[in-house]
Tab-separated table of C-alpha atoms in Angstrom:
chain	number	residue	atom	x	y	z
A	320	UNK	CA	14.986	-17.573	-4.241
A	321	UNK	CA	14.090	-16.163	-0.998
A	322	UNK	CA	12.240	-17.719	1.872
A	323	UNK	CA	11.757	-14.669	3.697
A	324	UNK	CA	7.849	-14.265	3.946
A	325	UNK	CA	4.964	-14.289	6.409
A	326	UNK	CA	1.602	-16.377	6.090
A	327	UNK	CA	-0.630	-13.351	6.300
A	328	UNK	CA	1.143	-12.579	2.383
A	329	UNK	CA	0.986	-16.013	0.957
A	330	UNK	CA	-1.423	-16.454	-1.879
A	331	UNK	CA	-1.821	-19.831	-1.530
A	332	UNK	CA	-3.025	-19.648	2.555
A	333	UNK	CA	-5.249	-15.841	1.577
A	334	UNK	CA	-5.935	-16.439	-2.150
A	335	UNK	CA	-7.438	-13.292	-3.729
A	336	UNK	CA	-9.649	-15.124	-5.823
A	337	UNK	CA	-11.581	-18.582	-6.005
A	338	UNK	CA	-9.216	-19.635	-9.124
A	339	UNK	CA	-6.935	-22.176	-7.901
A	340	UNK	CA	-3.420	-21.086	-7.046
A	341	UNK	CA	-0.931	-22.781	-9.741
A	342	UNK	CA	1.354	-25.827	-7.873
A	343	UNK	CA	4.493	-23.867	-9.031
A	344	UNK	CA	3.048	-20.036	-7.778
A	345	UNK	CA	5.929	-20.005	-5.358
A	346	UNK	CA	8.828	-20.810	-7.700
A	347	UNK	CA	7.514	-18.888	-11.040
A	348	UNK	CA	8.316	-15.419	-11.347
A	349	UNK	CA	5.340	-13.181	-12.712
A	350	UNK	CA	6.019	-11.367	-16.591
A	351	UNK	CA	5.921	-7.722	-16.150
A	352	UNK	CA	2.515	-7.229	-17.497
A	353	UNK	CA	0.847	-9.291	-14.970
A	354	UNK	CA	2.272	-6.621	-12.404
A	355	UNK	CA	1.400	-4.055	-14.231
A	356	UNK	CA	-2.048	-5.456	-14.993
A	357	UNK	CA	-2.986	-6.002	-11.465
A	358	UNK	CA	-2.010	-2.724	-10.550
A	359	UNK	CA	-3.525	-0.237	-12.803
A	360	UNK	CA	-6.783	-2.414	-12.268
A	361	UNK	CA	-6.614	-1.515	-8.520
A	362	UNK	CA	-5.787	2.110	-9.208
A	363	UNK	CA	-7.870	2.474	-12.359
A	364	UNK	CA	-11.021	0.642	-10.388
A	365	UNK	CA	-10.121	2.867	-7.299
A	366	UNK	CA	-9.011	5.747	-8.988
A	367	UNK	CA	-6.252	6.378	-7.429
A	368	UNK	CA	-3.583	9.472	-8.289
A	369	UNK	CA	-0.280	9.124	-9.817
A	370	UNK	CA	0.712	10.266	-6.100
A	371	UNK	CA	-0.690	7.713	-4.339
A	372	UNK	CA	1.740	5.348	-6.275
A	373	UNK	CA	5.053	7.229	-5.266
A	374	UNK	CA	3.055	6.592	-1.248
A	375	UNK	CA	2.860	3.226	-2.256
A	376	UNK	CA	6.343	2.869	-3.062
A	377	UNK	CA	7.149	4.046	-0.158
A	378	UNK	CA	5.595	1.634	1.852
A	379	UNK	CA	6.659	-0.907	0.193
A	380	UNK	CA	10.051	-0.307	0.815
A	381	UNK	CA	9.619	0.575	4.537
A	382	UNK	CA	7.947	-3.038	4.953
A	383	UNK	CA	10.802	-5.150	3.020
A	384	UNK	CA	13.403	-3.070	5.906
A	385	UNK	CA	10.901	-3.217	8.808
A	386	UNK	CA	10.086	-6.273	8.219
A	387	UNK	CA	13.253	-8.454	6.979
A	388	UNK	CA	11.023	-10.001	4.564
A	389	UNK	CA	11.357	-10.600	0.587
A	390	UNK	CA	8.684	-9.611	-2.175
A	391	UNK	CA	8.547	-12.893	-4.439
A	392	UNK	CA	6.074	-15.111	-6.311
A	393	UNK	CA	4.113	-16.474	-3.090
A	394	UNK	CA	3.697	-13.209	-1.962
A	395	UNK	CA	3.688	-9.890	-4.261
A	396	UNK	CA	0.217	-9.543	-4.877
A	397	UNK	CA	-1.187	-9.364	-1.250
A	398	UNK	CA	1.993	-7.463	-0.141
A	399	UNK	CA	1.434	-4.376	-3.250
A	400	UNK	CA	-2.209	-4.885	-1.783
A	401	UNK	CA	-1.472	-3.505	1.955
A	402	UNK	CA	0.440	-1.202	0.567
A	403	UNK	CA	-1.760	0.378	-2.037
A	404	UNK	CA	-4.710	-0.011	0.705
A	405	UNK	CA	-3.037	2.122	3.500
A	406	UNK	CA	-1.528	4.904	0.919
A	407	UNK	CA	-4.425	5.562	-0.736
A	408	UNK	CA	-6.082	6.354	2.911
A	409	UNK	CA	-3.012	8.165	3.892
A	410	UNK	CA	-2.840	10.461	0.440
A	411	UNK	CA	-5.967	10.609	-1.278
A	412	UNK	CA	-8.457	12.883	-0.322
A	413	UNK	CA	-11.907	10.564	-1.665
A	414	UNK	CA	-10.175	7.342	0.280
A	415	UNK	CA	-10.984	3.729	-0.888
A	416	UNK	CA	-12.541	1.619	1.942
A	417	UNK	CA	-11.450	-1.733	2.437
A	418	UNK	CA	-14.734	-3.176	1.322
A	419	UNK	CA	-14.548	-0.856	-1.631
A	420	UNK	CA	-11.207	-3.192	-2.776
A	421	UNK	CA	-13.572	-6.315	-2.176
A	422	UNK	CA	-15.768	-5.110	-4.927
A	423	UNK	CA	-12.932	-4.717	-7.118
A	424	UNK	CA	-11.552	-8.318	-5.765
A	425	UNK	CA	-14.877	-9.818	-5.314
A	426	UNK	CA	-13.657	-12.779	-4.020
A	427	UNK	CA	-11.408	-11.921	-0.957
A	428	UNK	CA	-13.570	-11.031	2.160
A	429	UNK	CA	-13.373	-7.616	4.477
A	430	UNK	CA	-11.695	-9.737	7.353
A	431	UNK	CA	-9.119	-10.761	5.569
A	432	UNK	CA	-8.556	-7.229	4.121
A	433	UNK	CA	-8.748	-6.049	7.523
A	434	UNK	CA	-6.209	-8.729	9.073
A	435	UNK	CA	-3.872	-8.022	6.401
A	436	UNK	CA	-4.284	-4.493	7.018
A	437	UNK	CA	-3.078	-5.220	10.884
A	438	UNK	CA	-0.374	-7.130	10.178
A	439	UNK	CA	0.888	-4.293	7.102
A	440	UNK	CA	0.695	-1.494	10.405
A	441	UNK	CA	1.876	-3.473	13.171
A	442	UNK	CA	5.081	-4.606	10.566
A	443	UNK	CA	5.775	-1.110	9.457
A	444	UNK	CA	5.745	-0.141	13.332
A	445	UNK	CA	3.155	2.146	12.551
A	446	UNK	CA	5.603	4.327	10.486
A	447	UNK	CA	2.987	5.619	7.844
A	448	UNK	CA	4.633	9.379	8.362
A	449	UNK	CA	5.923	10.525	5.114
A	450	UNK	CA	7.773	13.797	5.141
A	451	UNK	CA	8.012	15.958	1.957
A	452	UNK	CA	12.290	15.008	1.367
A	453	UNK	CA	11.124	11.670	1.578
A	454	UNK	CA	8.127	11.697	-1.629
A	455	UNK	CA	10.964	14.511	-3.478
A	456	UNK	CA	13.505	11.102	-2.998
A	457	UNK	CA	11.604	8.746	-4.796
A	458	UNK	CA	9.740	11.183	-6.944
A	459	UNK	CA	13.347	12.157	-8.841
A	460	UNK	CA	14.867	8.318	-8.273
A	461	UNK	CA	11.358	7.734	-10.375
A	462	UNK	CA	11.805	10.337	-12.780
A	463	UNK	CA	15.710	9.412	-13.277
A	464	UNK	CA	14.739	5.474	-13.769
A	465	UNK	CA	11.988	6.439	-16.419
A	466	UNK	CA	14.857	8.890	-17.865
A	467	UNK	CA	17.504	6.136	-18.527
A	468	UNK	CA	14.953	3.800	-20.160
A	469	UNK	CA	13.567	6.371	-22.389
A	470	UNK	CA	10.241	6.493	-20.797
A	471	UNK	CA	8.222	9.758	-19.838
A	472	UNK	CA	7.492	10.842	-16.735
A	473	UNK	CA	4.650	13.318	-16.917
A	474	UNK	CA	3.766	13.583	-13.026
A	475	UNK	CA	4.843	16.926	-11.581
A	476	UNK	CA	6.955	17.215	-8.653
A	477	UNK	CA	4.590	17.678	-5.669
A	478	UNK	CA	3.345	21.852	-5.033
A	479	UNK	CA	4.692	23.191	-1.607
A	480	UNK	CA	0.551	22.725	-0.617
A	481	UNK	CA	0.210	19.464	-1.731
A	482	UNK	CA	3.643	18.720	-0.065
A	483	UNK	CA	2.877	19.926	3.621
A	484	UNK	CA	-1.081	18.441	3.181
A	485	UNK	CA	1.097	14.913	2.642
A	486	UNK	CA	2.930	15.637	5.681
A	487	UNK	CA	0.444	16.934	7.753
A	488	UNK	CA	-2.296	13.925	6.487
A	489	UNK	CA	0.312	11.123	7.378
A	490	UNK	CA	0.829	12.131	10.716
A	491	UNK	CA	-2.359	12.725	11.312
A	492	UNK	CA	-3.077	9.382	10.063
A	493	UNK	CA	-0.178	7.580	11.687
A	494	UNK	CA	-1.415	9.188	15.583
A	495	UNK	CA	-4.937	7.695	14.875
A	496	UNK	CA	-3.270	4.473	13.824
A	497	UNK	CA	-1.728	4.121	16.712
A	498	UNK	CA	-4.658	5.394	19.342
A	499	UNK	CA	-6.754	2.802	17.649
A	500	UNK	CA	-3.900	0.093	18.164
A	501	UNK	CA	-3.758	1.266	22.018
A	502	UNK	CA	-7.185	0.852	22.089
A	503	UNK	CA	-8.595	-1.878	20.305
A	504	UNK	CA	-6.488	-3.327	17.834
A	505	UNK	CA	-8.626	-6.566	17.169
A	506	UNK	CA	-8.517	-9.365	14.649
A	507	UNK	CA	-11.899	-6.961	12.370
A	508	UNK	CA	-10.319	-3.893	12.937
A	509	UNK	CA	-9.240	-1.372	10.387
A	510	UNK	CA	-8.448	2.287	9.498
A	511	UNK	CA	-11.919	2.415	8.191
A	512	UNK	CA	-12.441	3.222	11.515
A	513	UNK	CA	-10.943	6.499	11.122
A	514	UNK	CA	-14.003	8.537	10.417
A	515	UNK	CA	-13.864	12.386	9.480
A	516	UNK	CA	-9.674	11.784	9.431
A	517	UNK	CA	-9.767	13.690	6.065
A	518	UNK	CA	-11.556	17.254	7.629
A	519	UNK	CA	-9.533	16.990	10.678
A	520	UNK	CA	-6.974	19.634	11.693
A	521	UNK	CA	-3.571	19.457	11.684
A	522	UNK	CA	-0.786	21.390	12.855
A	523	UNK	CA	2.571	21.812	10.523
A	524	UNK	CA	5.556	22.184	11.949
């Protein structure tokens, strides 16, 4: 029932594919299994970890409070989009390209990707840091959800390696975000641009 959106996540003004976009895609909530259909095809296509989905969640989150805006029917898709983009270049160490996802969604083009990319960063403030506390939060709010509804939870809580990596990866990620938005944040731009970020050093704290 909300009206809080943006353009740049309407389906109907950035469809993801040539089908046409129902009259009633705004109103209509989707079933469950349309979520979950669209993304384990991303992940599965992608291969993304089971990690990269707790990132995701993250994000998510972080945008809907950055950004005062609502996920709903008009906008879901493109909005789990951004996030799964930018997580899985944050977290996982063989990162997905953004014209990598345009062979999965063959028909949305690398400027749009890129655009919506922008907007996802410049929205979230360039706040792509996530600490350790902050994956353990979700990770056991996860794990507690899947425990009330009698579902398993087989992903293990994240090593005290894999932990400071995430930590050391984001920020790393979110200073090279923001040189590149200092720099030359144009309308093509993206993290692609980030070259080499995965060998680079970092220093924990």
């Amino acid at each position: 029932d909300s009206n809080r959106s943006l353009d740049i996540f309407d389906e109907k003004k950035h469809p993801l594919s040539r089908e046409k976009v129902p009259d009633d895609y705004s109103v209509v909530d989707p079933e469950h299994k349309l979520i979950y259909r669209f993304i384990r095809t991303l992940f599965s296509s992608a291969q993304l970890t089971a990690e990269c989905a707790i990132v995701t969640l993250v994000y998510l989150e972080r945008l809907l409070t950055y950004a005062e805006i609502d996920i709903c029917p008009s906008n879901w898709k493109r909005i789990v989009l951004g996030a799964i983009l930018l997580a899985s270049k944050v977290w996982d160490d063989q990162a997905v390209w953004n014209v990598d996802y345009c062979q999965i969604l063959k028909d949305i083009t690398v400027e749009d990707m890129n655009e919506m990319e922008r907007h996802f960063l410049e929205l979230l403030q360039f706040n792509i840091n996530v600490p350790a506390s902050v994956y353990a939060k979700y990770y056991f709010d996860l794990r507690s959800l899947a425990d009330d509804n009698n579902l398993s939870f087989p992903l293990e809580p994240l090593s005290n390696k894999r932990a400071q990596k995430l930590e050391a990866i984001s920020r790393l990620c979110e200073d090279k975000y923001k040189d590149l938005s200092k720099s030359a944040m144009r309308r093509s731009m993206s993290a692609d641009n980030m070259v080499g970020i995965k060998n680079s050093q970092a220093v924990l704290s």
